Amino acid sequence: MKRLPIIASIMLLLVLAFPACEVENCPPNSMTYAHFTLVDQNGKTFKTSDTLTVIGQTYIQDSLVCDTFINKENGASSLQLPLSYNDETRFVIAYRSLDHRFVGTDTILIKHHNKPYFTNLDCGTMMFYTLTDVQYTHHRLDSLVMTNPNIDNNEKENIQIYFTVSTTDE
Amino acid sequence: MSSFIFCYGTAYAQEQKPKNDKETLKKEYAKTPFYQGSSVGVEVAGVIGHALGSDPISSEVLLQCNLKNRFMPALEIGYAKMDVTNDDSEMHYNTSAPYFRVGMDYNVFYLKPYLPGYLYVGLRYGFSSFSYDVNGPDMKDPNYGDITIPYSYTGIKSKAQWAELVIGIKVKIFKGFCMGWSVRYKKRVSAENGENTEPWYIPGYGENNTSNFNLNYNLIYNLPF
C-alpha cells in the first residue's frame, strides 16, 4: 500500500504520454488500381518481350477521354491501371513485337461498380471498385480471366491476361 | 490529482498501523460478510477532456457492488458524442450514442480493508450500437477528366464490441464519497463496416483502431445499503 502513490504517479505519467503515441493510420496508397498479370498458356507469369503502350478511355457525355498510363514499356510482367469514376473503362493495349514483326492492339472493356470509401478522418476518401464484366478482343492476347473482382488498396491481382508464348518470347 | 497522491502518501506514512501480519489479516478477512455494499459513480474525464479541447465528449454512470471486499461486478452506462471536421481532408464525422460495459474489478488489497483506498485490476466487455454520418468534398477522378462523385452518407448503422483491461485506484475522500481513476487498455473485438464507410469513432471505445488506451476519472458515492 505504501507503493500506491508511486503506482498512481506512474499511471498518470503513462496517460500523459499517450497523446504522443498517436499515429495516423492512413493506407500507404490512397489510389486504387486494377492489377493485371501477364501469364503464358500454362498459367505461369512471364515477362513479355513486346513493347507495350496502354491507353485508358472512358466517355464523358459523348466525348471520349483518353490518358496514356503506360508508354512503350519493355519487359512488363504485370500492369497496374486506374479505372475511371464512370461505370465502364476501356484499355487499349498497343503491342510492338520485334521478334514477331507484329504491331497491333487489343481492347479490354471493363464494366465496374464504383464504391466511394471512407476509413479515416485524416485520410479522406478512396474509390474502390467491383468488376462486373470484362470484354476483350484477342488479336495478340488469348483470353482474360477475372481472378478477383474486388479492387481496393490491398493490391491483389484482379485479372490474368493469357498469351501464347513460344520459348523465343521469354 | 498528483498533489492528492502526495498528500495521501504522506498521511498514510504517518498512520498508526494496526496488527496486520498476514495470518491475522486472513482470519479477519474470513469473517467479512459476502455483501459489502454498492456504489454509484459518474465518469468525468470525458467532459474535462472536451473542456480542454478534445473533440469527443462522453460521460458515464457506474454501478458497482462489493462482494467480500474482493470481487466487484460493475455496470457502466455511458453516452458519447463526436462531431468533428478535419481541416486537411475536409471530412466531417458525426455520431452520438449510448454505450454499455459490464465486467468486474478485483481488489488487490482485499486483505487490508482498513486502508483508505485500494488498487484494483479489472476486465470489461463493451458494446455500442450506433449510427453515424460521414461527408466530405466531392471526389474528383484523378485520371479521366472532369468526373465528380459526391461523398455524403448519413444514418449508417453499426455495432461494435470490445474488451477492456483496467488498472485503477479508488480512494476515500469524505465519508461515503470516493474518487477513482483508472487506465484502460481497450481491444476491439468487432466493428461493423458500412458499404461505403468504416466507423471512424466508436462511442465508448474511441477511434476505430485495433486497440486504444484511455483514462477514466470517477467520482463515486457508496450507497448506504
Short mmCIF file of C-alpha atoms in Angstrom, two decimals:
data_model
loop_
_atom_site.label_atom_id
_atom_site.label_comp_id
_atom_site.label_asym_id
_atom_site.label_seq_id
_atom_site.Cartn_x
_atom_site.Cartn_y
_atom_site.Cartn_z
CA MET A 1 0.00 0.00 0.00
CA LYS A 2 2.99 2.29 0.59
CA ARG A 3 3.66 1.96 -3.09
CA LEU A 4 0.23 3.26 -4.02
CA PRO A 5 1.31 6.88 -4.62
CA ILE A 6 4.20 5.66 -6.79
CA ILE A 7 1.91 3.41 -8.82
CA ALA A 8 -0.59 6.25 -9.20
CA SER A 9 2.15 8.61 -10.38
CA ILE A 10 3.40 6.08 -12.95
CA MET A 11 -0.14 5.59 -14.24
CA LEU A 12 -0.57 9.34 -14.57
CA LEU A 13 2.70 9.68 -16.47
CA LEU A 14 1.68 6.86 -18.80
CA VAL A 15 -1.63 8.56 -19.53
CA LEU A 16 0.04 11.90 -20.19
CA ALA A 17 2.43 10.18 -22.60
CA PHE A 18 -0.37 8.60 -24.67
CA PRO A 19 -1.20 11.54 -26.97
CA ALA A 20 2.42 11.49 -28.17
CA CYS A 21 1.92 7.93 -29.38
CA GLU A 22 -0.98 8.73 -31.70
CA VAL A 23 -0.32 7.72 -35.28
CA GLU A 24 -2.23 8.32 -38.47
CA ASN A 25 -3.43 5.05 -39.90
CA CYS A 26 -3.70 6.18 -43.49
CA PRO A 27 -3.05 3.48 -46.07
CA PRO A 28 0.26 3.97 -47.88
CA ASN A 29 -1.56 4.13 -51.19
CA SER A 30 -4.79 6.10 -51.45
CA MET A 31 -5.06 5.38 -55.20
CA THR A 32 -6.57 2.10 -56.30
CA TYR A 33 -5.61 0.20 -59.43
CA ALA A 34 -6.79 -2.79 -61.41
CA HIS A 35 -3.95 -5.31 -61.26
CA PHE A 36 -3.32 -7.36 -64.41
CA THR A 37 -0.84 -10.22 -64.57
CA LEU A 38 0.55 -11.49 -67.87
CA VAL A 39 0.55 -15.29 -67.96
CA ASP A 40 1.50 -17.86 -70.55
CA GLN A 41 -0.63 -20.75 -71.79
CA ASN A 42 0.41 -22.75 -68.70
CA GLY A 43 -0.78 -20.04 -66.31
CA LYS A 44 2.78 -19.00 -65.40
CA THR A 45 3.77 -15.36 -65.08
CA PHE A 46 6.18 -14.24 -67.77
CA LYS A 47 7.93 -11.10 -68.94
CA THR A 48 6.75 -10.10 -72.36
CA SER A 49 9.33 -9.20 -74.99
CA ASP A 50 6.81 -6.85 -76.61
CA THR A 51 6.91 -3.12 -76.14
CA LEU A 52 3.59 -2.16 -74.54
CA THR A 53 1.65 1.06 -74.55
CA VAL A 54 -1.64 1.23 -72.63
CA ILE A 55 -4.24 3.95 -73.06
CA GLY A 56 -7.26 4.25 -70.78
CA GLN A 57 -10.51 5.56 -72.22
CA THR A 58 -13.95 6.47 -70.98
CA TYR A 59 -16.87 8.54 -72.24
CA ILE A 60 -17.98 11.70 -70.50
CA GLN A 61 -21.23 12.98 -72.04
CA ASP A 62 -20.45 11.60 -75.52
CA SER A 63 -16.85 12.80 -75.55
CA LEU A 64 -14.05 10.30 -75.31
CA VAL A 65 -11.47 10.99 -72.60
CA CYS A 66 -8.08 9.29 -73.02
CA ASP A 67 -4.96 9.06 -70.95
CA THR A 68 -1.75 7.13 -71.58
CA PHE A 69 -0.83 5.12 -68.49
CA ILE A 70 1.99 3.01 -69.87
CA ASN A 71 4.21 4.33 -72.62
CA LYS A 72 6.45 1.97 -74.60
CA GLU A 73 7.36 -0.25 -71.67
CA ASN A 74 9.65 -3.21 -72.22
CA GLY A 75 9.65 -6.44 -70.25
CA ALA A 76 6.35 -5.98 -68.44
CA SER A 77 5.02 -8.92 -66.44
CA SER A 78 2.12 -7.08 -64.84
CA LEU A 79 0.13 -3.91 -65.35
CA GLN A 80 -1.42 -1.55 -62.82
CA LEU A 81 -4.11 0.57 -64.41
CA PRO A 82 -6.54 3.03 -62.84
CA LEU A 83 -10.24 2.71 -63.57
CA SER A 84 -12.42 5.74 -64.16
CA TYR A 85 -15.21 7.05 -61.92
CA ASN A 86 -17.65 6.11 -64.74
CA ASP A 87 -19.23 2.66 -64.74
CA GLU A 88 -17.01 1.40 -67.56
CA THR A 89 -13.40 1.88 -68.59
CA ARG A 90 -11.66 0.76 -71.76
CA PHE A 91 -7.97 -0.05 -72.06
CA VAL A 92 -6.29 -0.16 -75.44
CA ILE A 93 -3.08 -2.20 -75.32
CA ALA A 94 -0.75 -1.48 -78.20
CA TYR A 95 1.95 -4.11 -78.86
CA ARG A 96 5.12 -3.76 -80.84
CA SER A 97 6.91 -7.05 -81.22
CA LEU A 98 10.25 -7.05 -82.99
CA ASP A 99 10.55 -10.84 -82.71
CA HIS A 100 7.21 -11.47 -84.37
CA ARG A 101 7.20 -8.36 -86.53
CA PHE A 102 3.80 -7.65 -85.05
CA VAL A 103 2.26 -4.26 -84.45
CA GLY A 104 -1.31 -4.17 -83.26
CA THR A 105 -3.74 -3.58 -80.45
CA ASP A 106 -6.17 -5.33 -78.15
CA THR A 107 -9.01 -3.62 -76.37
CA ILE A 108 -10.27 -4.58 -72.93
CA LEU A 109 -13.62 -3.18 -71.81
CA ILE A 110 -14.24 -3.38 -68.08
CA LYS A 111 -17.63 -2.70 -66.52
CA HIS A 112 -17.45 -1.88 -62.85
CA HIS A 113 -19.42 -0.82 -59.84
CA ASN A 114 -17.77 2.09 -58.04
CA LYS A 115 -17.60 2.22 -54.27
CA PRO A 116 -16.54 5.52 -52.68
CA TYR A 117 -14.98 4.52 -49.37
CA PHE A 118 -14.00 6.20 -46.11
CA THR A 119 -11.77 4.70 -43.45
CA ASN A 120 -10.19 7.52 -41.51
CA LEU A 121 -10.89 11.21 -40.99
CA ASP A 122 -7.23 12.07 -41.56
CA CYS A 123 -7.01 10.25 -44.88
CA GLY A 124 -10.09 11.36 -46.82
CA THR A 125 -11.88 9.13 -49.28
CA MET A 126 -10.79 6.47 -51.74
CA MET A 127 -12.54 4.83 -54.68
CA PHE A 128 -12.91 1.06 -54.53
CA TYR A 129 -14.42 -0.99 -57.35
CA THR A 130 -16.16 -4.26 -58.04
CA LEU A 131 -15.63 -5.62 -61.55
CA THR A 132 -18.90 -6.79 -63.05
CA ASP A 133 -17.95 -7.72 -66.62
CA VAL A 134 -14.87 -7.90 -68.85
CA GLN A 135 -14.95 -7.99 -72.66
CA TYR A 136 -11.90 -8.07 -74.91
CA THR A 137 -10.52 -8.54 -78.38
CA HIS A 138 -7.91 -11.24 -78.94
CA HIS A 139 -5.55 -10.17 -81.65
CA ARG A 140 -2.44 -10.83 -79.56
CA LEU A 141 -3.82 -11.95 -76.25
CA ASP A 142 -5.62 -15.28 -75.95
CA SER A 143 -8.07 -14.73 -73.15
CA LEU A 144 -8.75 -12.96 -69.87
CA VAL A 145 -9.65 -14.47 -66.52
CA MET A 146 -11.03 -12.38 -63.69
CA THR A 147 -9.33 -13.77 -60.57
CA ASN A 148 -10.61 -11.24 -58.06
CA PRO A 149 -13.41 -8.78 -58.86
CA ASN A 150 -12.79 -6.55 -55.84
CA ILE A 151 -10.39 -3.67 -56.25
CA ASP A 152 -9.32 -1.95 -53.07
CA ASN A 153 -6.00 -0.74 -51.76
CA ASN A 154 -4.78 -4.25 -50.92
CA GLU A 155 -3.05 -4.57 -54.29
CA LYS A 156 -4.19 -8.09 -55.16
CA GLU A 157 -4.27 -9.49 -58.67
CA ASN A 158 -7.62 -8.88 -60.37
CA ILE A 159 -7.22 -10.15 -63.93
CA GLN A 160 -4.90 -12.59 -65.68
CA ILE A 161 -4.17 -11.95 -69.34
CA TYR A 162 -3.27 -15.17 -71.20
CA PHE A 163 -0.85 -15.12 -74.10
CA THR A 164 0.53 -17.92 -76.18
CA VAL A 165 4.24 -17.84 -75.53
CA SER A 166 6.89 -19.66 -77.52
CA THR A 167 10.33 -20.14 -76.00
CA THR A 168 11.74 -17.24 -78.03
CA ASP A 169 9.24 -14.83 -76.43
CA GLU A 170 10.62 -15.19 -72.94
CA MET B 1 -4.67 14.95 -8.82
CA SER B 2 -0.95 14.40 -8.26
CA SER B 3 -0.97 16.69 -5.17
CA PHE B 4 -3.68 14.44 -3.75
CA ILE B 5 -1.48 11.40 -4.30
CA PHE B 6 1.35 13.12 -2.49
CA CYS B 7 -0.84 14.20 0.44
CA TYR B 8 -2.35 10.79 0.67
CA GLY B 9 1.07 9.13 0.65
CA THR B 10 2.34 11.41 3.42
CA ALA B 11 -0.77 10.89 5.54
CA TYR B 12 -0.51 7.16 5.14
CA ALA B 13 3.14 7.07 6.16
CA GLN B 14 2.21 8.70 9.47
CA GLU B 15 -0.73 6.40 10.09
CA GLN B 16 -0.63 4.09 13.14
CA LYS B 17 -0.66 0.56 11.82
CA PRO B 18 -2.99 -1.97 13.46
CA LYS B 19 -1.91 -5.58 13.83
CA ASN B 20 -1.63 -6.59 10.24
CA ASP B 21 0.50 -9.66 9.91
CA LYS B 22 -0.79 -11.91 7.14
CA GLU B 23 -2.34 -14.57 9.38
CA THR B 24 -4.35 -12.03 11.38
CA LEU B 25 -5.50 -10.33 8.22
CA LYS B 26 -6.60 -13.64 6.71
CA LYS B 27 -8.55 -14.53 9.85
CA GLU B 28 -10.19 -11.11 9.82
CA TYR B 29 -10.96 -11.45 6.13
CA ALA B 30 -12.65 -14.82 6.66
CA LYS B 31 -15.24 -13.03 8.83
CA THR B 32 -16.03 -10.50 6.08
CA PRO B 33 -19.71 -10.66 5.07
CA PHE B 34 -20.37 -11.57 1.43
CA TYR B 35 -22.22 -8.38 0.52
CA GLN B 36 -20.21 -5.28 1.37
CA GLY B 37 -22.43 -2.62 -0.22
CA SER B 38 -22.93 -0.90 -3.53
CA SER B 39 -21.73 2.31 -5.05
CA VAL B 40 -22.77 4.65 -7.80
CA GLY B 41 -20.37 6.85 -9.68
CA VAL B 42 -20.03 9.24 -12.55
CA GLU B 43 -17.14 9.44 -15.02
CA VAL B 44 -15.89 12.99 -15.55
CA ALA B 45 -12.64 12.69 -17.56
CA GLY B 46 -14.64 12.66 -20.84
CA VAL B 47 -16.22 16.02 -20.01
CA ILE B 48 -12.99 17.54 -18.67
CA GLY B 49 -11.13 16.36 -21.79
CA HIS B 50 -13.73 18.05 -24.01
CA ALA B 51 -13.48 21.27 -21.99
CA LEU B 52 -9.71 21.18 -22.52
CA GLY B 53 -10.12 20.96 -26.28
CA SER B 54 -10.58 17.28 -27.10
CA ASP B 55 -13.15 16.60 -29.87
CA PRO B 56 -15.29 13.86 -28.31
CA ILE B 57 -17.43 14.39 -25.23
CA SER B 58 -18.58 11.49 -23.10
CA SER B 59 -19.78 10.64 -19.65
CA GLU B 60 -20.96 7.53 -17.94
CA VAL B 61 -22.68 6.27 -14.84
CA LEU B 62 -21.03 3.46 -12.92
CA LEU B 63 -22.88 0.97 -10.76
CA GLN B 64 -20.80 -1.41 -8.73
CA CYS B 65 -21.27 -3.74 -5.82
CA ASN B 66 -18.65 -5.06 -3.45
CA LEU B 67 -18.57 -8.80 -2.73
CA LYS B 68 -16.27 -9.94 0.09
CA ASN B 69 -14.29 -6.70 -0.43
CA ARG B 70 -12.60 -8.62 -3.22
CA PHE B 71 -14.82 -9.05 -6.25
CA MET B 72 -16.64 -6.01 -7.60
CA PRO B 73 -19.01 -6.58 -10.51
CA ALA B 74 -19.54 -3.37 -12.43
CA LEU B 75 -22.00 -1.97 -14.93
CA GLU B 76 -21.16 1.21 -16.83
CA ILE B 77 -23.69 3.03 -18.97
CA GLY B 78 -22.41 6.00 -20.91
CA TYR B 79 -23.13 8.37 -23.74
CA ALA B 80 -20.57 9.75 -26.17
CA LYS B 81 -20.76 12.35 -28.89
CA MET B 82 -18.25 13.12 -31.62
CA ASP B 83 -18.82 15.86 -34.19
CA VAL B 84 -15.64 16.86 -35.94
CA THR B 85 -14.31 18.13 -39.26
CA ASN B 86 -10.72 17.51 -40.30
CA ASP B 87 -9.11 20.71 -41.58
CA ASP B 88 -6.83 18.92 -44.05
CA SER B 89 -9.10 16.28 -45.54
CA GLU B 90 -12.29 18.38 -45.01
CA MET B 91 -14.05 15.20 -43.93
CA HIS B 92 -16.83 15.53 -41.39
CA TYR B 93 -17.82 12.76 -38.97
CA ASN B 94 -20.72 12.83 -36.58
CA THR B 95 -22.04 10.29 -34.11
CA SER B 96 -23.71 10.29 -30.72
CA ALA B 97 -24.88 7.15 -28.98
CA PRO B 98 -25.03 5.28 -25.69
CA TYR B 99 -22.64 2.51 -24.81
CA PHE B 100 -22.55 -0.22 -22.21
CA ARG B 101 -19.86 -2.08 -20.33
CA VAL B 102 -20.12 -4.97 -17.93
CA GLY B 103 -17.32 -6.59 -16.04
CA MET B 104 -15.64 -6.99 -12.72
CA ASP B 105 -12.85 -5.47 -10.70
CA TYR B 106 -10.60 -7.40 -8.36
CA ASN B 107 -9.34 -5.64 -5.24
CA VAL B 108 -5.64 -6.38 -4.97
CA PHE B 109 -5.66 -5.14 -1.33
CA TYR B 110 -8.67 -7.17 -0.23
CA LEU B 111 -6.90 -8.28 2.95
CA LYS B 112 -6.41 -4.67 4.06
CA PRO B 113 -9.85 -3.11 4.42
CA TYR B 114 -8.50 -0.62 6.99
CA LEU B 115 -6.66 1.27 4.25
CA PRO B 116 -8.36 4.38 2.88
CA GLY B 117 -8.11 3.10 -0.67
CA TYR B 118 -7.24 0.16 -2.83
CA LEU B 119 -5.61 -0.82 -6.09
CA TYR B 120 -7.64 -2.94 -8.45
CA VAL B 121 -7.45 -4.72 -11.76
CA GLY B 122 -10.49 -5.49 -13.85
CA LEU B 123 -11.98 -6.67 -17.09
CA ARG B 124 -14.84 -5.21 -19.11
CA TYR B 125 -16.88 -6.22 -22.12
CA GLY B 126 -18.02 -3.12 -24.01
CA PHE B 127 -20.78 -2.78 -26.55
CA SER B 128 -22.30 0.04 -28.56
CA SER B 129 -24.97 0.14 -31.25
CA PHE B 130 -24.77 3.47 -33.01
CA SER B 131 -25.32 5.33 -36.23
CA TYR B 132 -23.02 7.89 -37.81
CA ASP B 133 -22.80 10.42 -40.63
CA VAL B 134 -19.77 10.97 -42.85
CA ASN B 135 -19.48 13.56 -45.54
CA GLY B 136 -16.69 15.30 -47.36
CA PRO B 137 -15.71 17.12 -50.52
CA ASP B 138 -16.77 15.73 -53.91
CA MET B 139 -14.45 13.03 -55.20
CA LYS B 140 -12.74 14.07 -58.44
CA ASP B 141 -11.49 11.46 -60.87
CA PRO B 142 -7.69 11.89 -60.83
CA ASN B 143 -7.18 10.32 -64.26
CA TYR B 144 -10.15 10.63 -66.57
CA GLY B 145 -11.11 14.28 -66.68
CA ASP B 146 -13.99 16.02 -65.08
CA ILE B 147 -15.96 13.29 -63.31
CA THR B 148 -17.02 14.13 -59.76
CA ILE B 149 -18.90 11.98 -57.28
CA PRO B 150 -20.40 13.42 -54.09
CA TYR B 151 -19.45 11.80 -50.80
CA SER B 152 -22.17 12.04 -48.17
CA TYR B 153 -23.62 9.17 -46.15
CA THR B 154 -25.96 9.67 -43.22
CA GLY B 155 -27.51 7.39 -40.65
CA ILE B 156 -25.14 4.45 -41.24
CA LYS B 157 -25.83 1.84 -38.60
CA SER B 158 -23.03 -0.04 -36.91
CA LYS B 159 -22.34 -2.20 -33.89
CA ALA B 160 -19.06 -2.62 -32.08
CA GLN B 161 -17.78 -4.83 -29.29
CA TRP B 162 -14.56 -4.58 -27.39
CA ALA B 163 -12.75 -5.85 -24.30
CA GLU B 164 -11.00 -3.73 -21.71
CA LEU B 165 -8.24 -4.38 -19.23
CA VAL B 166 -8.48 -1.98 -16.30
CA ILE B 167 -5.91 -0.96 -13.70
CA GLY B 168 -7.08 1.64 -11.23
CA ILE B 169 -7.12 3.14 -7.80
CA LYS B 170 -10.08 4.05 -5.64
CA VAL B 171 -9.65 6.21 -2.55
CA LYS B 172 -11.99 7.68 0.06
CA ILE B 173 -12.34 11.44 0.03
CA PHE B 174 -15.04 12.21 2.58
CA LYS B 175 -17.50 9.93 4.38
CA GLY B 176 -19.19 7.87 1.66
CA PHE B 177 -17.55 9.75 -1.20
CA CYS B 178 -14.62 8.29 -3.11
CA MET B 179 -12.75 9.02 -6.24
CA GLY B 180 -11.08 6.66 -8.58
CA TRP B 181 -9.00 6.80 -11.66
CA SER B 182 -8.08 4.05 -13.98
CA VAL B 183 -6.08 3.35 -17.10
CA ARG B 184 -7.83 1.22 -19.65
CA TYR B 185 -6.39 -0.81 -22.47
CA LYS B 186 -9.15 -1.46 -24.98
CA LYS B 187 -9.00 -4.14 -27.62
CA ARG B 188 -11.52 -4.13 -30.44
CA VAL B 189 -13.35 -7.41 -30.94
CA SER B 190 -15.56 -6.37 -33.84
CA ALA B 191 -16.91 -3.28 -35.58
CA GLU B 192 -19.39 -3.45 -38.45
CA ASN B 193 -18.39 -1.59 -41.59
CA GLY B 194 -20.89 0.08 -43.90
CA GLU B 195 -20.86 -0.49 -47.65
CA ASN B 196 -19.00 2.79 -48.21
CA THR B 197 -17.59 3.55 -44.81
CA GLU B 198 -15.85 2.29 -41.75
CA PRO B 199 -16.88 3.84 -38.45
CA TRP B 200 -14.02 6.15 -37.50
CA TYR B 201 -15.12 6.80 -33.92
CA ILE B 202 -16.98 4.28 -31.75
CA PRO B 203 -18.85 5.61 -28.69
CA GLY B 204 -17.27 4.18 -25.55
CA TYR B 205 -14.28 2.80 -27.44
CA GLY B 206 -12.75 5.81 -29.15
CA GLU B 207 -11.12 5.90 -32.56
CA ASN B 208 -11.59 2.70 -34.50
CA ASN B 209 -8.06 1.37 -34.02
CA THR B 210 -7.32 -2.25 -33.19
CA SER B 211 -6.55 -1.08 -29.64
CA ASN B 212 -6.85 2.12 -27.60
CA PHE B 213 -5.73 3.47 -24.25
CA ASN B 214 -7.60 5.94 -22.16
CA LEU B 215 -8.00 7.38 -18.70
CA ASN B 216 -11.18 7.29 -16.62
CA TYR B 217 -11.75 9.51 -13.63
CA ASN B 218 -14.71 8.64 -11.42
CA LEU B 219 -16.46 10.39 -8.59
CA ILE B 220 -18.16 7.69 -6.53
CA TYR B 221 -20.71 7.59 -3.74
CA ASN B 222 -21.00 4.48 -1.56
CA LEU B 223 -24.70 3.81 -1.12
CA PRO B 224 -25.82 3.37 2.48
CA PHE B 225 -27.30 -0.06 1.80
#
